[in-house]
Amino acid sequence: MASVTWTRIARRIRVPLGFAFTALYLWLAAPTASSMMIGSALIIPGLAIRALASGHVQKNEQLTTTGPYAYTRNPLYLGSLILAVGFAITARSWWIGAALVLLFLAIYLPVIRGEEAFLREHFSEFAEYARQVPRLLPRLSSVSCRRGTFSWDLYWKHREYNATLGAMTMMAVLTAKLLWIR
């Protein structure tokens, strides 16, 4: 029962907590030109994975097993994790890195488990899918020819462009901070 309660709380607080963390992040970040370039090498693929996943997922309508979902059950969270590591590298702060690990373990793992419980309950094929496809770290090959078709309509419906706009805004603020620090 406590786990179910925390899963609900984690689901509700993850977005507001993300905004609060962003303020702390910007305060603690000490970017350099090099850290921003290295971080961007992860931020961009993280955004791409999220965008690709968003263009395949049909939330609560059907079990999505195409596109990146043929390699990992949680490509949106994988993309977010890669994005977070990129921003941690950009920030050059062990405190930020430690906070990201804590947030992932305390917030995102329970949310992932809760979402998987929902999928298991609503889609009979989820058990077989979960047996074949890893939870987070992707297989290098898909379990079958589940390519599917990317849908721009789904991408826009899920407002995934907000992740790109947010990342661009963060990089602009970090660039300003970098130039201001000099």
PDB file of C-alpha atoms in Angstrom, residues 42-56 67-69 72 74-83 136 138 150 155 160:
ATOM      1  CA  LEU A  42      24.075  13.636 -25.013  1.00  0.00           C
ATOM      2  CA  ILE A  43      21.305  16.244 -24.829  1.00  0.00           C
ATOM      3  CA  ILE A  44      20.612  16.094 -28.561  1.00  0.00           C
ATOM      4  CA  PRO A  45      20.283  12.267 -28.764  1.00  0.00           C
ATOM      5  CA  GLY A  46      18.175  12.319 -25.571  1.00  0.00           C
ATOM      6  CA  LEU A  47      15.777  14.755 -27.220  1.00  0.00           C
ATOM      7  CA  ALA A  48      15.764  12.684 -30.425  1.00  0.00           C
ATOM      8  CA  ILE A  49      14.888   9.483 -28.541  1.00  0.00           C
ATOM      9  CA  ARG A  50      12.058  11.264 -26.712  1.00  0.00           C
ATOM     10  CA  ALA A  51      10.750  12.745 -29.973  1.00  0.00           C
ATOM     11  CA  LEU A  52      10.860   9.393 -31.766  1.00  0.00           C
ATOM     12  CA  ALA A  53       9.096   7.650 -28.872  1.00  0.00           C
ATOM     13  CA  SER A  54       6.445  10.352 -28.690  1.00  0.00           C
ATOM     14  CA  GLY A  55       5.677   9.879 -32.376  1.00  0.00           C
ATOM     15  CA  HIS A  56       4.903   6.199 -31.788  1.00  0.00           C
ATOM     16  CA  GLY A  67       9.782   2.203 -33.120  1.00  0.00           C
ATOM     17  CA  PRO A  68      11.975   2.647 -30.047  1.00  0.00           C
ATOM     18  CA  TYR A  69       9.469   0.591 -28.015  1.00  0.00           C
ATOM     19  CA  THR A  72      13.123  -0.639 -24.661  1.00  0.00           C
ATOM     20  CA  ASN A  74      10.487   3.062 -21.662  1.00  0.00           C
ATOM     21  CA  PRO A  75      12.176   5.084 -24.412  1.00  0.00           C
ATOM     22  CA  LEU A  76      10.716   8.363 -23.129  1.00  0.00           C
ATOM     23  CA  TYR A  77      12.389   7.807 -19.749  1.00  0.00           C
ATOM     24  CA  LEU A  78      15.576   6.574 -21.416  1.00  0.00           C
ATOM     25  CA  GLY A  79      15.664   9.773 -23.478  1.00  0.00           C
ATOM     26  CA  SER A  80      15.051  11.822 -20.339  1.00  0.00           C
ATOM     27  CA  LEU A  81      17.839   9.995 -18.520  1.00  0.00           C
ATOM     28  CA  ILE A  82      20.303  10.621 -21.364  1.00  0.00           C
ATOM     29  CA  LEU A  83      19.168  14.246 -21.463  1.00  0.00           C
ATOM     30  CA  LEU A 136      15.106   0.779 -19.661  1.00  0.00           C
ATOM     31  CA  PRO A 138      17.736  -1.019 -24.808  1.00  0.00           C
ATOM     32  CA  PHE A 150       6.487   7.773 -36.836  1.00  0.00           C
ATOM     33  CA  TYR A 155       4.396  14.119 -31.609  1.00  0.00           C
ATOM     34  CA  GLU A 160       6.982  16.757 -27.144  1.00  0.00           C
TER      35      GLU A 160
END
